[in-house]
Tab-separated table of C-alpha atoms and ligand atoms in Angstrom:
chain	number	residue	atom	x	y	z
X	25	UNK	CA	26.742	3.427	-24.285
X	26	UNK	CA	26.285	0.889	-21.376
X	27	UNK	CA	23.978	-1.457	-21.819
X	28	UNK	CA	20.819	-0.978	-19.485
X	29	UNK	CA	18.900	-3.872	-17.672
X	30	UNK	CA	15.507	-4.346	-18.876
X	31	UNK	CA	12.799	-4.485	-16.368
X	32	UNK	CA	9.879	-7.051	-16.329
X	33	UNK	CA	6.861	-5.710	-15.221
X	34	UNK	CA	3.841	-7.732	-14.449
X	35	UNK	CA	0.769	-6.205	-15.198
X	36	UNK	CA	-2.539	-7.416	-13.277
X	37	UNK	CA	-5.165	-4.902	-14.110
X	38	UNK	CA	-7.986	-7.081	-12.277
X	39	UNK	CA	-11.364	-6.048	-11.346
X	40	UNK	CA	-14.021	-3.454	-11.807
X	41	UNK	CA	-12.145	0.089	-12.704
X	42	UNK	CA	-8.853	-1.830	-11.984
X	43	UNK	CA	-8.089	-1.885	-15.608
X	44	UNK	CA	-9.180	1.774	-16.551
X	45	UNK	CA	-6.575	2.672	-14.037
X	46	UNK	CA	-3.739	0.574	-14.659
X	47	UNK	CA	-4.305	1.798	-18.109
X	48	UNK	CA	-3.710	5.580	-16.940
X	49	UNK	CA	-0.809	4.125	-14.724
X	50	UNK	CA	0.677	2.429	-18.228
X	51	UNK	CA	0.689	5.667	-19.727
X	52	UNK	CA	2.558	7.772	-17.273
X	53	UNK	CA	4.992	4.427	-16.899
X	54	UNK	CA	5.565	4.364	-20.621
X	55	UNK	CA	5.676	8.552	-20.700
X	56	UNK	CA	8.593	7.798	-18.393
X	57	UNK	CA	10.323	4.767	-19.555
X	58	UNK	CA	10.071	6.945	-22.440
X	59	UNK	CA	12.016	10.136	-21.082
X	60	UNK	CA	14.654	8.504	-18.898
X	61	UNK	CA	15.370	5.840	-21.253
X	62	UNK	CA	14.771	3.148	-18.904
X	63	UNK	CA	14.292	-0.188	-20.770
X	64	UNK	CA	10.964	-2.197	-19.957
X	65	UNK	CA	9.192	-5.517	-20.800
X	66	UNK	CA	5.397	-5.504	-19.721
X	67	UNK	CA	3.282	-8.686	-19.349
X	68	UNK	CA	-0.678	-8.507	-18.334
X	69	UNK	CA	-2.168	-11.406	-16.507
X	70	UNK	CA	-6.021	-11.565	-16.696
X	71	UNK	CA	-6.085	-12.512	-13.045
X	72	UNK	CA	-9.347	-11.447	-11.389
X	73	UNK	CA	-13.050	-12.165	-10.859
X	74	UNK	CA	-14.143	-12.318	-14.306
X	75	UNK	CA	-11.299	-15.501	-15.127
X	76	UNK	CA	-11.826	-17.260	-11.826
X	77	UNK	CA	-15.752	-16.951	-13.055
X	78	UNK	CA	-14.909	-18.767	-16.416
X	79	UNK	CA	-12.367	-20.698	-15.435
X	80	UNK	CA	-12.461	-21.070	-11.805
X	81	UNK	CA	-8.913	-20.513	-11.081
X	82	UNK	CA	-7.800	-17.571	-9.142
X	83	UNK	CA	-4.280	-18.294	-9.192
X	84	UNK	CA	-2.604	-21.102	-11.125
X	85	UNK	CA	0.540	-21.881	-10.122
X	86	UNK	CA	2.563	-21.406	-13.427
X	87	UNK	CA	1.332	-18.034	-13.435
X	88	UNK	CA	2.735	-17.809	-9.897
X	89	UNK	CA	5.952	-18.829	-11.323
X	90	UNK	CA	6.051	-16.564	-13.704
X	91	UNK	CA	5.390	-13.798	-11.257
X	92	UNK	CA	8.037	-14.679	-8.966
X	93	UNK	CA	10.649	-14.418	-11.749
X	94	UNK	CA	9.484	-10.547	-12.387
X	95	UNK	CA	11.209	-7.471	-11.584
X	96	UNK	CA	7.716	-5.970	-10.039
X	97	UNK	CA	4.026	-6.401	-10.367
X	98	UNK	CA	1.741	-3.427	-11.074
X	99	UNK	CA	-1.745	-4.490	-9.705
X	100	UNK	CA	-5.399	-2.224	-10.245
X	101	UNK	CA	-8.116	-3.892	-7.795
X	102	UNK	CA	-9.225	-7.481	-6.606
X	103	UNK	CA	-12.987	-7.642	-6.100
X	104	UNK	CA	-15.795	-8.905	-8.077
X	105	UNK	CA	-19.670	-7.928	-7.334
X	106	UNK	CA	-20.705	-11.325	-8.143
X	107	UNK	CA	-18.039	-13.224	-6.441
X	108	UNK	CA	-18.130	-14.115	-2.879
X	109	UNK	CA	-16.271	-11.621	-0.256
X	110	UNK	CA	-13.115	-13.052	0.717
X	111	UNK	CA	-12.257	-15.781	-1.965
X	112	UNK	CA	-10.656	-13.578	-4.215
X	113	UNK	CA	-8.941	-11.013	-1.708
X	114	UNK	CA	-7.405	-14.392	-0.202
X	115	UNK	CA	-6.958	-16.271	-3.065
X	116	UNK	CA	-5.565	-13.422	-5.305
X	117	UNK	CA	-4.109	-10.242	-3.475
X	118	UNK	CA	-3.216	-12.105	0.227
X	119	UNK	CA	-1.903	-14.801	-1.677
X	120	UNK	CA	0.505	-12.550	-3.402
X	121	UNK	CA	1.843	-11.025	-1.030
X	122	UNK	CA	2.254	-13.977	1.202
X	123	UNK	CA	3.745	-16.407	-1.616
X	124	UNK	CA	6.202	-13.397	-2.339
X	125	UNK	CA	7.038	-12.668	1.005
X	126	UNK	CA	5.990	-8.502	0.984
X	127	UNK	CA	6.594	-8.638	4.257
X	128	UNK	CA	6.376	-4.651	3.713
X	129	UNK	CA	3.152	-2.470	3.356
X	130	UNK	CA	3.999	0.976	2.516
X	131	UNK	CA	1.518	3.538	2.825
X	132	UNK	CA	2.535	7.213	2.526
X	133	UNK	CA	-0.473	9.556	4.154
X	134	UNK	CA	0.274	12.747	2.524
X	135	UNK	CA	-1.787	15.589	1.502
X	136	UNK	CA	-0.961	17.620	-1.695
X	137	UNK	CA	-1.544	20.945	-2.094
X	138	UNK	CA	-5.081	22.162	-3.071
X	139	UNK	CA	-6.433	18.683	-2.181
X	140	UNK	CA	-9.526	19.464	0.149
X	141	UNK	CA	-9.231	17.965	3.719
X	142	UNK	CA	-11.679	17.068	5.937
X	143	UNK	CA	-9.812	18.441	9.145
X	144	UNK	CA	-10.192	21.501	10.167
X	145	UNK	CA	-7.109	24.116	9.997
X	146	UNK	CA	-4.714	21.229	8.530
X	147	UNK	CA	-3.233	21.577	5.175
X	148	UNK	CA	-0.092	19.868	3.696
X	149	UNK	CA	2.317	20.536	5.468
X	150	UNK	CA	0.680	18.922	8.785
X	151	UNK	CA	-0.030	16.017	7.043
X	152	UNK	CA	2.823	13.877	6.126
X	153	UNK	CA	3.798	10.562	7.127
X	154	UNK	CA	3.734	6.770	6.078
X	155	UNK	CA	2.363	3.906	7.574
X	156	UNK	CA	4.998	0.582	7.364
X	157	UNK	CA	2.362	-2.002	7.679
X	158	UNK	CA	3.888	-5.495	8.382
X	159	UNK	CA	2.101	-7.259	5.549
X	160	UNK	CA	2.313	-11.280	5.797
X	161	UNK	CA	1.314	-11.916	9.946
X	162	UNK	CA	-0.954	-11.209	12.789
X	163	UNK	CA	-4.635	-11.856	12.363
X	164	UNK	CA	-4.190	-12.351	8.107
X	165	UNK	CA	-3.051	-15.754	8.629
X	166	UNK	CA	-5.980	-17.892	8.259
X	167	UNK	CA	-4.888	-19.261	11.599
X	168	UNK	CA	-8.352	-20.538	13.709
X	169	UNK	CA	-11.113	-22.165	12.508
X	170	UNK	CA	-14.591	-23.482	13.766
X	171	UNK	CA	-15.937	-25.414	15.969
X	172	UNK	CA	-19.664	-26.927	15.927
X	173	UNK	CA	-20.455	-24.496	13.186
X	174	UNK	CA	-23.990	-23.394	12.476
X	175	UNK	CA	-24.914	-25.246	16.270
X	176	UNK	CA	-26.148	-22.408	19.062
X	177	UNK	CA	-22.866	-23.629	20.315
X	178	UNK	CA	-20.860	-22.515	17.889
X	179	UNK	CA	-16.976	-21.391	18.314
X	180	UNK	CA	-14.775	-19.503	16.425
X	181	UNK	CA	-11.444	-18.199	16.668
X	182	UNK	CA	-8.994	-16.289	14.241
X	183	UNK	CA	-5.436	-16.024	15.719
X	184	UNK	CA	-2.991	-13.326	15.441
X	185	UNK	CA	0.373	-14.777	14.650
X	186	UNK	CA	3.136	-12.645	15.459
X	187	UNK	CA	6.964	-14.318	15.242
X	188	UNK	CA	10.138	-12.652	15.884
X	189	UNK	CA	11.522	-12.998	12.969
X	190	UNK	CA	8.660	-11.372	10.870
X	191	UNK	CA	8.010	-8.604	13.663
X	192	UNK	CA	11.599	-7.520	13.501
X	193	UNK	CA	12.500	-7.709	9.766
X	194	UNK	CA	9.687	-4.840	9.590
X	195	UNK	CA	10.667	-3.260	12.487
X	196	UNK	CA	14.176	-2.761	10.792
X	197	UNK	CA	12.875	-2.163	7.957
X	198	UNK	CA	10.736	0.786	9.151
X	199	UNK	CA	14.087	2.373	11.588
X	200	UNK	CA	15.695	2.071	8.125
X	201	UNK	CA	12.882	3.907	6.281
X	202	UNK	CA	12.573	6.800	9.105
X	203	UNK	CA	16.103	7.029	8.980
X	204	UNK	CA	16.828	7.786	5.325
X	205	UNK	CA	13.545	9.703	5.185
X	206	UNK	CA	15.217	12.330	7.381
X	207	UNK	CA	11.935	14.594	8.007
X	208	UNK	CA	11.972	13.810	12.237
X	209	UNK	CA	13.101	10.822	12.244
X	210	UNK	CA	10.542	9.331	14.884
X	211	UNK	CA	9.298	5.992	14.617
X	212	UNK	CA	5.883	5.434	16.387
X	213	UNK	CA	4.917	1.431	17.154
X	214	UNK	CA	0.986	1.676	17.046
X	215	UNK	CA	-0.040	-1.093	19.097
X	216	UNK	CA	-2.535	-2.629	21.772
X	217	UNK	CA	-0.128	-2.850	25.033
X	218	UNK	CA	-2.377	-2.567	27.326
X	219	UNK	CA	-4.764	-5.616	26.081
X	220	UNK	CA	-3.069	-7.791	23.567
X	221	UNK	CA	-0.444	-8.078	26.394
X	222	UNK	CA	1.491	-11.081	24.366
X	223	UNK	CA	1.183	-9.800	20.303
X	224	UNK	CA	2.546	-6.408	21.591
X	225	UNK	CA	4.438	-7.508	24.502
X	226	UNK	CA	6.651	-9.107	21.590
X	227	UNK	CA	6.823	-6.222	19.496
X	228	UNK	CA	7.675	-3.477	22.258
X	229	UNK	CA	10.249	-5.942	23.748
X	230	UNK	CA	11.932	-6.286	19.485
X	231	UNK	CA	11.036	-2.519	19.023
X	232	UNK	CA	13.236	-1.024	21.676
X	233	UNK	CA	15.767	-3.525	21.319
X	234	UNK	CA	15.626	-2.725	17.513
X	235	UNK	CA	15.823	0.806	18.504
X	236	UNK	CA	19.470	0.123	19.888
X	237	UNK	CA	20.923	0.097	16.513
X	238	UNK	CA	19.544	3.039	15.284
X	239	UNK	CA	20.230	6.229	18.106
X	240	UNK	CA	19.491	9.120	15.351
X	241	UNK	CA	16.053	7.501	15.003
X	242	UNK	CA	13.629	8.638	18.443
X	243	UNK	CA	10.998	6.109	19.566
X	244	UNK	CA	7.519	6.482	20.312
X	245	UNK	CA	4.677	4.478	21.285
X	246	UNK	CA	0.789	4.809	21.065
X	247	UNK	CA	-2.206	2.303	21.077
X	248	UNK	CA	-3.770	1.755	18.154
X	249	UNK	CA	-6.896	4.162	18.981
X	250	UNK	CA	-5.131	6.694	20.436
X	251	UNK	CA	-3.210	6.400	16.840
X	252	UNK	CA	-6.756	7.306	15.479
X	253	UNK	CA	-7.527	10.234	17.370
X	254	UNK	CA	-3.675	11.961	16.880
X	255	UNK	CA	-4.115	11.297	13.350
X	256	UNK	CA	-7.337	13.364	13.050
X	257	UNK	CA	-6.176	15.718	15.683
X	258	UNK	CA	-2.300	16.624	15.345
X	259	UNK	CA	-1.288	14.301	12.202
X	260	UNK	CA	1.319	16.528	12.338
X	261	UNK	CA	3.184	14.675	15.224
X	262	UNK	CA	3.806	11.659	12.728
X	263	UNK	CA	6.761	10.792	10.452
X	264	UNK	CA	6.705	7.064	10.147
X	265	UNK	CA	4.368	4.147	12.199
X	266	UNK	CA	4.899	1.186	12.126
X	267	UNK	CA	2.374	-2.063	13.020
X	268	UNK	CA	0.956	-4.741	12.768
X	269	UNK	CA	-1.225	-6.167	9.887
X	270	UNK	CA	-5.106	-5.336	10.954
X	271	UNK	CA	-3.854	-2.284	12.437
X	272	UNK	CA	-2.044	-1.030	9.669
X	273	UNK	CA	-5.290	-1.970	7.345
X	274	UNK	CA	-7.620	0.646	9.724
X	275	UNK	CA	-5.710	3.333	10.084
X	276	UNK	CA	-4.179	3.403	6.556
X	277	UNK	CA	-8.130	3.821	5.092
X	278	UNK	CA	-8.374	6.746	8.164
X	279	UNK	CA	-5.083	7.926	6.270
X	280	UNK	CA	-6.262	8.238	3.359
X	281	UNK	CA	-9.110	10.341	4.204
X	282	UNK	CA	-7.117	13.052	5.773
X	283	UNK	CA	-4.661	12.782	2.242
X	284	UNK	CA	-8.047	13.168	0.333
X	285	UNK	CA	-9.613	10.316	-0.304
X	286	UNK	CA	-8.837	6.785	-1.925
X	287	UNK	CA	-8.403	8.655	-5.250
X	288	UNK	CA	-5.107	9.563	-4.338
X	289	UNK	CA	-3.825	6.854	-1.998
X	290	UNK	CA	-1.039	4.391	-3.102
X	291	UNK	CA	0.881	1.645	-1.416
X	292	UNK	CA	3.375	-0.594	-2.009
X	293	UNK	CA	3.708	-4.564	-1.046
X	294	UNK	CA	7.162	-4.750	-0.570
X	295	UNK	CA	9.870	-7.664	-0.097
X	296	UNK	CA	12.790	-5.592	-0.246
X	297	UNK	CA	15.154	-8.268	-1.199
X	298	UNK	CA	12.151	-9.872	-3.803
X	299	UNK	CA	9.840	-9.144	-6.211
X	300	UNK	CA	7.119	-6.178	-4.837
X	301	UNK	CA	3.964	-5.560	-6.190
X	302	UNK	CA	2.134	-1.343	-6.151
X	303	UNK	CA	-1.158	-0.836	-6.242
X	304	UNK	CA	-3.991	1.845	-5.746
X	305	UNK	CA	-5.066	1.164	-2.215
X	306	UNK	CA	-8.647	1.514	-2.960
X	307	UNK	CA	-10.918	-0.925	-4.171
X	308	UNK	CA	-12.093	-2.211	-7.467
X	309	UNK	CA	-15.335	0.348	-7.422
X	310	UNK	CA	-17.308	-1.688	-9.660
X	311	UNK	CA	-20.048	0.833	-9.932
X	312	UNK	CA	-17.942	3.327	-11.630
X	313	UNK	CA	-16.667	0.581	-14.203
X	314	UNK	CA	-16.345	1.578	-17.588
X	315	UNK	CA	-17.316	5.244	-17.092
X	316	UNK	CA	-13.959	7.276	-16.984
X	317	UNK	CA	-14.970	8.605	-13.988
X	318	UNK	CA	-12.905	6.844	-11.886
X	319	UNK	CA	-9.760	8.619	-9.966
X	320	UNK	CA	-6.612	7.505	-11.743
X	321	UNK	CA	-4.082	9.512	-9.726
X	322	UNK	CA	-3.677	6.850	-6.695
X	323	UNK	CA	-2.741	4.111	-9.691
X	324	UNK	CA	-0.769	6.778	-10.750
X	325	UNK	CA	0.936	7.513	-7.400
X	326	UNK	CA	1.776	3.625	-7.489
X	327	UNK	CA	3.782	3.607	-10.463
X	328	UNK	CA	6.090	6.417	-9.173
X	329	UNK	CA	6.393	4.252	-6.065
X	330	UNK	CA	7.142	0.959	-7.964
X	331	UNK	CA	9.777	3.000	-10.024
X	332	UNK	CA	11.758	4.257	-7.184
X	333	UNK	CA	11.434	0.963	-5.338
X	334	UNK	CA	12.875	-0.427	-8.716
X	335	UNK	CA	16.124	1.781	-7.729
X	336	UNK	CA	15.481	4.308	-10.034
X	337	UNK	CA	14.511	7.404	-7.419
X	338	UNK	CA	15.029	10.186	-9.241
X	339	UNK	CA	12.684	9.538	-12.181
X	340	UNK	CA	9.784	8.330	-9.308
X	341	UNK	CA	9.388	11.509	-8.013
X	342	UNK	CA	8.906	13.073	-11.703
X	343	UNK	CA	5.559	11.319	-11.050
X	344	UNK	CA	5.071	13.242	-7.778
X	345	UNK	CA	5.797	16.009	-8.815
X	346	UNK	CA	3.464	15.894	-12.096
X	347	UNK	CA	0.547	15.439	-9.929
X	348	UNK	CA	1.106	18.145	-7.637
X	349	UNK	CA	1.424	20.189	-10.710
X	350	UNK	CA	-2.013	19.022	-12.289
X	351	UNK	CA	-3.513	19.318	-8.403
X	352	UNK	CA	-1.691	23.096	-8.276
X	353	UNK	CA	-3.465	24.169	-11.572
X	354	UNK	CA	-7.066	23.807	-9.847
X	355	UNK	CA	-7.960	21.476	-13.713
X	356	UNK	CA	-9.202	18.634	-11.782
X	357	UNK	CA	-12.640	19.827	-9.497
X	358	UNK	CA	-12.276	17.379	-6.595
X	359	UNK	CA	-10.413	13.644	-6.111
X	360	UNK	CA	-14.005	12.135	-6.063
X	361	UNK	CA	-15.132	9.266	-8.604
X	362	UNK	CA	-17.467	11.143	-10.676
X	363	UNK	CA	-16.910	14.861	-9.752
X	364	UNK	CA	-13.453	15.763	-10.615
X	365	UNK	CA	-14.214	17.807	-13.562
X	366	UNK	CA	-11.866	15.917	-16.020
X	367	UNK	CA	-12.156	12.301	-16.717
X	368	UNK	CA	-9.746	9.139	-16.014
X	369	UNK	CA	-7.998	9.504	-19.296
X	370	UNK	CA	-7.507	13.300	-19.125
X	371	UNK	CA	-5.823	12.995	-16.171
X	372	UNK	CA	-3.335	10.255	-17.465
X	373	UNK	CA	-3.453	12.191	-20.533
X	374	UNK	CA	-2.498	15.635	-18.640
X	375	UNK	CA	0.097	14.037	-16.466
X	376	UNK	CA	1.933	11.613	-19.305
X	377	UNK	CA	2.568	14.411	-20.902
X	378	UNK	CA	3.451	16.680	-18.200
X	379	UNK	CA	5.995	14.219	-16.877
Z	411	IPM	C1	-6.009	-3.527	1.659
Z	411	IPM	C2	-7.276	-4.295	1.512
Z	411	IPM	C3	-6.993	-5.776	1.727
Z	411	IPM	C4	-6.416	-5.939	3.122
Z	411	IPM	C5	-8.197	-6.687	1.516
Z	411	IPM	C6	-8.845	-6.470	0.167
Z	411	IPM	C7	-7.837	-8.135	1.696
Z	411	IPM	O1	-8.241	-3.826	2.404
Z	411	IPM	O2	-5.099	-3.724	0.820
Z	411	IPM	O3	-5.884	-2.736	2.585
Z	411	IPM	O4	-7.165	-6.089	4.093
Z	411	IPM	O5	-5.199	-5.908	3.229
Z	412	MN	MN1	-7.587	-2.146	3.562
């Protein structure tokens, strides 16, 4: 028998239902691990609102070490009720990806069978595409600042950064993904040409010279809210988009309303030649905490994500397809918090074992 590497999985369950889902996520990892022999070494990090509240640390930097040493981080949700907005999503989850360069957010929109949509005459197979967020620029940054703050003549300013280099190391990355995907291969840029006239100037120029080295992938363009409107109105036309960070934030929440709700959306951070890091996309619902009411089945979604990312493809989409088999057997109600007629541990439960 050869001898199989081990993989070393950080663990950062985090806030709110966070670690009721991770937990769920564990299971079906484990289930896995489990049937395809795959060798694994998990360590949890009580990162979150509840240590930076004892402690005051958000992030200490041996524990960033550590991370960076990792073969991929599974993360629940970064929020805390009684912690200020912002200092934890920047401290914690922006601070991740940055300090481990995920250049790469991937966010797959797609709806599963008997998963009610809210647009009309559109079921699963009109809506199917991912989102390749670029995941360390643009406006998330913290480039600006204040001037004469709290004065009536108060200024402030928050800069989109936008460099070459990080603009075309996702735009690659994203030809490559719509290549290999093989469903149209079209790549759409969602941008802003026809007002941020510098940000997307630079990205349409790298995009269609990008574009050169990959003629089986077609091009496409449209503006960020004409991306919107397509999306409710003929998500069908989409395979892969690419753009920039803030963009890719909207219209990957709009995305996962037509897939059905944050219950079910994943997404990975992704430095493809680092250490990535998969989470639910939703938040840390705190008002659900501690109920088993919350939806596991995005957390879920995440660890079949962070499996194939860790090279291992085949036993990623067991996870897939164990969902669509619990959605196909009409057991769970709806993909709502609260309503789904089974309760977060049944469904981990249900699809560990159905693996
Ligand atoms: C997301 C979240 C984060 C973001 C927040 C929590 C900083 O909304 O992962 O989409 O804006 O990227
Ligand atoms: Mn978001």
């Amino acid at each position: 028998m050869s001898s199989q590497k081990t993989y070393r999985i950080a663990v950062i369950p985090g806030d709110g239902t966070g670690p009721e889902v991770v937990n769920e996520g564990l299971k079906v990892f484990k289930a896995l691990a489990a049937a395809e022999s795959i060798p694994y070494d998990l360590t949890h990090y009580d990162l979150g609102g509840e240590r930076y509240k004892k402690t005051g640390e958000i992030l200490p930097e041996s524990v960033l070490a550590e991370l960076r040493t990792v073969d991929a981080i599974y993360l629940g949700a970064i929020g805390h009720p009684d912690v200020k907005p912002g200092i934890l999503e920047k401290g914690l989850l922006l601070r991740l990806r940055f300090e481990l360069d995920q250049y790469i957010n991937l966010r797959p929109v797609k709806l599963y069978p008997n998963v009610p949509c809210p647009l009309k005459d559109k079921g699963p197979k009109d809506i199917d595409f991912v989102v390749v967020r670029e995941n360390t620029e643009g406006l998330y940054t913290g480039a600006g600042g204040f001037m004469k703050k709290g004065t009536p003549d108060e200024v402030a300013t928050q800069e989109s950064i936008n460099t070459r280099k990080g603009v075309e190391r996702c735009l690659r990355y994203a030809f490559n993904y719509t290549k290999q995907r093989a469903k149209a291969k079209k790549l759409t840029l969602c941008g802003k040409t026809n007002v941020l006239t510098y940000a997307f100037d630079l990205w349409e120029r790298a995009f269609y010279e990008v574009a050169k080295d990959y003629p089986d992938v077609k091009t496409d363009y449209a503006h960020v809210d004409a991306t919107c409107m397509w999306m409710v109105k003929n998500p069908e036309w989409f395979d892969v988009i690419v753009t920039d960070n803030i963009f890719g934030d909207i219209i990957t929440d709009l995305g996962a309303m037509i897939q059905g709700g944050m219950g079910i959306a994943a997404g990975g951070n992704i430095n493809p030649e680092g250490v990535s890091m998969f989470e639910p996309i939703g938040g840390s619902a705190p008002k659900y905490t501690g109920q088993n009411v919350i939806n596991p089945l995005a957390a879920i979604c995440a660890v079949g994500m962070m499996i194939e990312t860790l090279g291992k493809g085949k036993a990623g989409k067991r996870v897939e397809s164990a969902v669509v088999k619990l959605l196909e057997s009409g057991k769970m109600k709806s993909l709502d918090a609260g309503k789904m007629g089974m309760s977060t541990s049944e469904i981990g439960d249900w699809i560990a074992a159905n693996i």
